PDB file of N, CA and C in Angstrom:
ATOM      1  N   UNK A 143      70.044  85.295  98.219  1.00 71.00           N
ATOM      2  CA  UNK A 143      71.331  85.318  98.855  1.00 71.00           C
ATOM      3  C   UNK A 143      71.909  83.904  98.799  1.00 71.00           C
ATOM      4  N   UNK A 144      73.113  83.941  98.089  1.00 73.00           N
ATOM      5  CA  UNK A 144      73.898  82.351  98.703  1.00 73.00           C
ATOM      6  C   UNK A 144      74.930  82.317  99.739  1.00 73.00           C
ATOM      7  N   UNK A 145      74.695  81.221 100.226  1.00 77.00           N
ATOM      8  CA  UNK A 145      75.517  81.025 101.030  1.00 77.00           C
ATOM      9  C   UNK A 145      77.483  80.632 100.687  1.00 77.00           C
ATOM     10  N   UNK A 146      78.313  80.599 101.215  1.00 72.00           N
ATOM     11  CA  UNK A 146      79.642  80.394 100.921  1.00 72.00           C
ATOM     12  C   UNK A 146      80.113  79.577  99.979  1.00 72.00           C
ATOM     13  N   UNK A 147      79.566  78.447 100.635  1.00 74.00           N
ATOM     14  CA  UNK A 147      79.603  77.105 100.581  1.00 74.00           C
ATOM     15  C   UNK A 147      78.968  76.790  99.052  1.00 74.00           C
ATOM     16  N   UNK A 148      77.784  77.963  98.421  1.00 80.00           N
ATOM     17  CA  UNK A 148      76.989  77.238  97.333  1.00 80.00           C
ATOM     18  C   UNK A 148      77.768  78.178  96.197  1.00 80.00           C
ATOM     19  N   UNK A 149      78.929  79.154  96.341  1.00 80.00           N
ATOM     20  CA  UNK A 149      79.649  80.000  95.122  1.00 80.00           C
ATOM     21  C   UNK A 149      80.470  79.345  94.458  1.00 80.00           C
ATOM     22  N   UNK A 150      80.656  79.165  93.040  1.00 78.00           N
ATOM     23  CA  UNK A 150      81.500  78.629  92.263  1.00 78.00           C
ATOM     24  C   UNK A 150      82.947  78.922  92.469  1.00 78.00           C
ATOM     25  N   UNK A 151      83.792  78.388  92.350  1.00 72.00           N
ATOM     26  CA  UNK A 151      85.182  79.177  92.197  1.00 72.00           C
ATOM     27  C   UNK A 151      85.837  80.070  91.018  1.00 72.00           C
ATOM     28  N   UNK A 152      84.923  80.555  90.340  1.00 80.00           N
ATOM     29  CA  UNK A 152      84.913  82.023  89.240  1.00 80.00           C
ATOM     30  C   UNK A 152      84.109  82.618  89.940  1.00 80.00           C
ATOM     31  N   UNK A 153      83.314  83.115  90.695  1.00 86.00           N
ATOM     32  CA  UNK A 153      82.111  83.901  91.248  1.00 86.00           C
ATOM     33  C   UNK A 153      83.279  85.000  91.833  1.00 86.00           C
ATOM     34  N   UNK A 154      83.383  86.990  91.985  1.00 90.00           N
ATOM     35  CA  UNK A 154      83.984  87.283  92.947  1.00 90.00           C
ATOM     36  C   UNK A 154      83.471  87.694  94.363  1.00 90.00           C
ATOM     37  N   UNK A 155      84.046  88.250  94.781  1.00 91.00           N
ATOM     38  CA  UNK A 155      83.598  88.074  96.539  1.00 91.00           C
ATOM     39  C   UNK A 155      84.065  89.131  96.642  1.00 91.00           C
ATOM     40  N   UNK A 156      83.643  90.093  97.521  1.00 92.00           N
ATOM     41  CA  UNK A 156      83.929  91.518  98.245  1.00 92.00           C
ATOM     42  C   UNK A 156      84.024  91.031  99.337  1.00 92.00           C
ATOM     43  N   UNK A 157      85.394  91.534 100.460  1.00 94.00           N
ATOM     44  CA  UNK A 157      85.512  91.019 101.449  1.00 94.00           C
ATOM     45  C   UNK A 157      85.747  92.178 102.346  1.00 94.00           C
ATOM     46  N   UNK A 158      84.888  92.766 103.689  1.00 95.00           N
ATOM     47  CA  UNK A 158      85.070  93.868 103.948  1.00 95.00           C
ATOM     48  C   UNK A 158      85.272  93.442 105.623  1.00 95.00           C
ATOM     49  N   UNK A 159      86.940  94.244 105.746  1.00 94.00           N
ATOM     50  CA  UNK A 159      87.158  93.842 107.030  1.00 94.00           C
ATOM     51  C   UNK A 159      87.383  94.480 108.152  1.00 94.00           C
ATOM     52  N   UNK A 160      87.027  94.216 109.324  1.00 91.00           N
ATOM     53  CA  UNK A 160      87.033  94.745 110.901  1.00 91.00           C
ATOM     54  C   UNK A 160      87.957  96.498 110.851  1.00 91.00           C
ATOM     55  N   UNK A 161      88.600  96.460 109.926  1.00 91.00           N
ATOM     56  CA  UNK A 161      89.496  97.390 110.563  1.00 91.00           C
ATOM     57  C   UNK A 161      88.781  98.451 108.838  1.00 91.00           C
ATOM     58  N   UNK A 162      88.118  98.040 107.509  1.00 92.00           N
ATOM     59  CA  UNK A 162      87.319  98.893 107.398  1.00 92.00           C
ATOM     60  C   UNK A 162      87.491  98.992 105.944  1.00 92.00           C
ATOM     61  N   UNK A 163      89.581  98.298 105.391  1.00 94.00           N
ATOM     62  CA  UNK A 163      89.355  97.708 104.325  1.00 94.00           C
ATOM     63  C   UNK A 163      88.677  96.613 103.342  1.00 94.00           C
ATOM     64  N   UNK A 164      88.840  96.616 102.353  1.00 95.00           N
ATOM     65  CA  UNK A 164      88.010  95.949 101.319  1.00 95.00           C
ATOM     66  C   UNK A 164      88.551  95.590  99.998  1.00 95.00           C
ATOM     67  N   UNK A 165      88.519  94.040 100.010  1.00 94.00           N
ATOM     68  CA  UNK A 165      89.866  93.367  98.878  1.00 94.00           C
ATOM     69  C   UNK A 165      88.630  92.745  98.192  1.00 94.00           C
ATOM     70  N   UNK A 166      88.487  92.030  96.922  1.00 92.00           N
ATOM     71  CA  UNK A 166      87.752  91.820  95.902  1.00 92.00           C
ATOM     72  C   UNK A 166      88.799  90.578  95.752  1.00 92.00           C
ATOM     73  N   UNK A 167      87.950  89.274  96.118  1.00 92.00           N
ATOM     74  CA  UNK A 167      88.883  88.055  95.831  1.00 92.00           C
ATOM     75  C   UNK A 167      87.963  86.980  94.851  1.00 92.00           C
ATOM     76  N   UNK A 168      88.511  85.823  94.431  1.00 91.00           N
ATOM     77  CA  UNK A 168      87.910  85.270  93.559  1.00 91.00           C
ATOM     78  C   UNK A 168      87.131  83.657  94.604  1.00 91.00           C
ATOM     79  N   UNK A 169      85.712  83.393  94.810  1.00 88.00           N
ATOM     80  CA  UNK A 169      85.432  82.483  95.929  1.00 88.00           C
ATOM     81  C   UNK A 169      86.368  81.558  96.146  1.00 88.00           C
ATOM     82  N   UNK A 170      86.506  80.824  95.239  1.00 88.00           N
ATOM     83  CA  UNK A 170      87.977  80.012  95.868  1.00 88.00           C
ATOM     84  C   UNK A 170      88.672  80.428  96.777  1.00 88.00           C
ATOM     85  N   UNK A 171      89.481  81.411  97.244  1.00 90.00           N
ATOM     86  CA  UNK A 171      90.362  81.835  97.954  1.00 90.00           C
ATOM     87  C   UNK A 171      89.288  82.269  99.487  1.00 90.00           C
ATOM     88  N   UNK A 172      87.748  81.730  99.376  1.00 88.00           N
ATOM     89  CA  UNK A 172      87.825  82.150 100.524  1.00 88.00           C
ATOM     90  C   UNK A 172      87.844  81.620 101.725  1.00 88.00           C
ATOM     91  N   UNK A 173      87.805  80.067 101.971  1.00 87.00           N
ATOM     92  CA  UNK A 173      88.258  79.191 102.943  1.00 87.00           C
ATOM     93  C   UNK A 173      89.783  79.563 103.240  1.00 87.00           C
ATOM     94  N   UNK A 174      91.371  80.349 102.070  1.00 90.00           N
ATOM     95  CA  UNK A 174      92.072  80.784 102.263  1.00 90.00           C
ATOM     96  C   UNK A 174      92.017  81.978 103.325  1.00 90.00           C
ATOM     97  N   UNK A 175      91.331  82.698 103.020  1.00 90.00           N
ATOM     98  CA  UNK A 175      90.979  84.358 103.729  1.00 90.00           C
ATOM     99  C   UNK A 175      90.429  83.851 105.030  1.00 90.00           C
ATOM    100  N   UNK A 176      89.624  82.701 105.204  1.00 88.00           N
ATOM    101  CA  UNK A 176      89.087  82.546 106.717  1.00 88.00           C
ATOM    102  C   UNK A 176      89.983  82.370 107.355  1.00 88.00           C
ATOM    103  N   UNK A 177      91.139  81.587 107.078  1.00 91.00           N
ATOM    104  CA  UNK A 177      92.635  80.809 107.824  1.00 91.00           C
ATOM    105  C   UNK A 177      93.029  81.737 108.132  1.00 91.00           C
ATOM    106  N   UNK A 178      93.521  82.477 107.205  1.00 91.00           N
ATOM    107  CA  UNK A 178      94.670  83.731 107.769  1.00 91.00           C
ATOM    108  C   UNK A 178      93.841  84.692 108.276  1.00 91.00           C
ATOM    109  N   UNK A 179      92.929  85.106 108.383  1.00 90.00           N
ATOM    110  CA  UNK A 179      92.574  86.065 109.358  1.00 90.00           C
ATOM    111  C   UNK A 179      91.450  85.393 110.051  1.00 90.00           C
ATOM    112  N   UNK A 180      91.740  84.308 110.927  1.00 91.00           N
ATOM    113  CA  UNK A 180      91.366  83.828 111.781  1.00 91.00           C
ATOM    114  C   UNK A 180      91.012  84.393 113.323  1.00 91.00           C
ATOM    115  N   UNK A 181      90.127  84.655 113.638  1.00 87.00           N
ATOM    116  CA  UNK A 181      90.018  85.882 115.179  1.00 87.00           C
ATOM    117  C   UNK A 181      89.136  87.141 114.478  1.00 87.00           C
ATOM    118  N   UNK A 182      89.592  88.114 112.843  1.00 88.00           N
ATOM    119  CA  UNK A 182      88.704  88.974 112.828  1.00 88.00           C
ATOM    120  C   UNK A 182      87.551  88.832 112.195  1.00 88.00           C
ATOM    121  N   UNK A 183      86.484  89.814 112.444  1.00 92.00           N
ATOM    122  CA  UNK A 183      85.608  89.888 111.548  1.00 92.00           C
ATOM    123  C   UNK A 183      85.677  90.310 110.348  1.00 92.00           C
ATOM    124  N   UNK A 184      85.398  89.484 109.398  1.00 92.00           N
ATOM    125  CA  UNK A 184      84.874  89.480 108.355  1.00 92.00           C
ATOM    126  C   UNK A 184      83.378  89.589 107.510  1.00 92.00           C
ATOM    127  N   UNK A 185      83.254  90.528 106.801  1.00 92.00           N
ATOM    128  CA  UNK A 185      81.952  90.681 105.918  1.00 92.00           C
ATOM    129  C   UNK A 185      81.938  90.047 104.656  1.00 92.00           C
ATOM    130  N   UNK A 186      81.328  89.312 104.204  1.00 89.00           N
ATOM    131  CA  UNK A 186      81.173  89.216 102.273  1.00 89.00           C
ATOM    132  C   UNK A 186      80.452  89.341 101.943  1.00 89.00           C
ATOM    133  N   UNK A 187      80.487  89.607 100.866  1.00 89.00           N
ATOM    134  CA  UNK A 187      79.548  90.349  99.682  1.00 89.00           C
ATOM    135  C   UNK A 187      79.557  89.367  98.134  1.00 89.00           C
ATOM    136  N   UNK A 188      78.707  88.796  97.244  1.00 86.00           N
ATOM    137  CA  UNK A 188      78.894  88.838  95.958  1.00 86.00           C
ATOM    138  C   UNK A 188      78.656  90.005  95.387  1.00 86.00           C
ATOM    139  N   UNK A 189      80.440  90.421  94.459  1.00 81.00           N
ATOM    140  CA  UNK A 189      80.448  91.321  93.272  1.00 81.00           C
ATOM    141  C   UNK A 189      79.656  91.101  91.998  1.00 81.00           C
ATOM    142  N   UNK A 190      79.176  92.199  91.868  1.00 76.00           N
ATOM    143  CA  UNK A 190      78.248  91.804  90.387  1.00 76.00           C
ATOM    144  C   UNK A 190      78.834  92.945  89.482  1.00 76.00           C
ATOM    145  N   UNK A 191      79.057  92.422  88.186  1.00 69.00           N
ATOM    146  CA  UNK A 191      79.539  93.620  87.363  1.00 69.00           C
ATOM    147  C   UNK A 191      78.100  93.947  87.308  1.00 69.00           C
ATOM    148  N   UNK A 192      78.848  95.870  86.978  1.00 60.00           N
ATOM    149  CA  UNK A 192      77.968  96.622  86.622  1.00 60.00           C
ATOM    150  C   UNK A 192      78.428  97.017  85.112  1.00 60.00           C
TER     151      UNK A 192
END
């Protein structure tokens, strides 16, 4: 498992949230995604192609 902090910015990220949706972002954007939804919970995941 890595942590946030150790994902490249090409790596993607599954981001699964409080209310139950689920957006597929690229790691970079995810210090973005913490800001703006600041207060909910958030899950992540690394996407792996299949």
């Amino acid at each position: 498992m890595k942590r946030l902090t150790e994902l490249s910015g090409n790596e993607l990220v599954v981001v699964e949230y409080e209310t139950g949706n689920i957006e597929i972002i690229d790691a970079s954007e995810i210090e973005f995604c913490l800001e703006y939804n600041e207060g909910l919970e958030l899950k992540f995941y690394l996407a792996k192609k299949m």
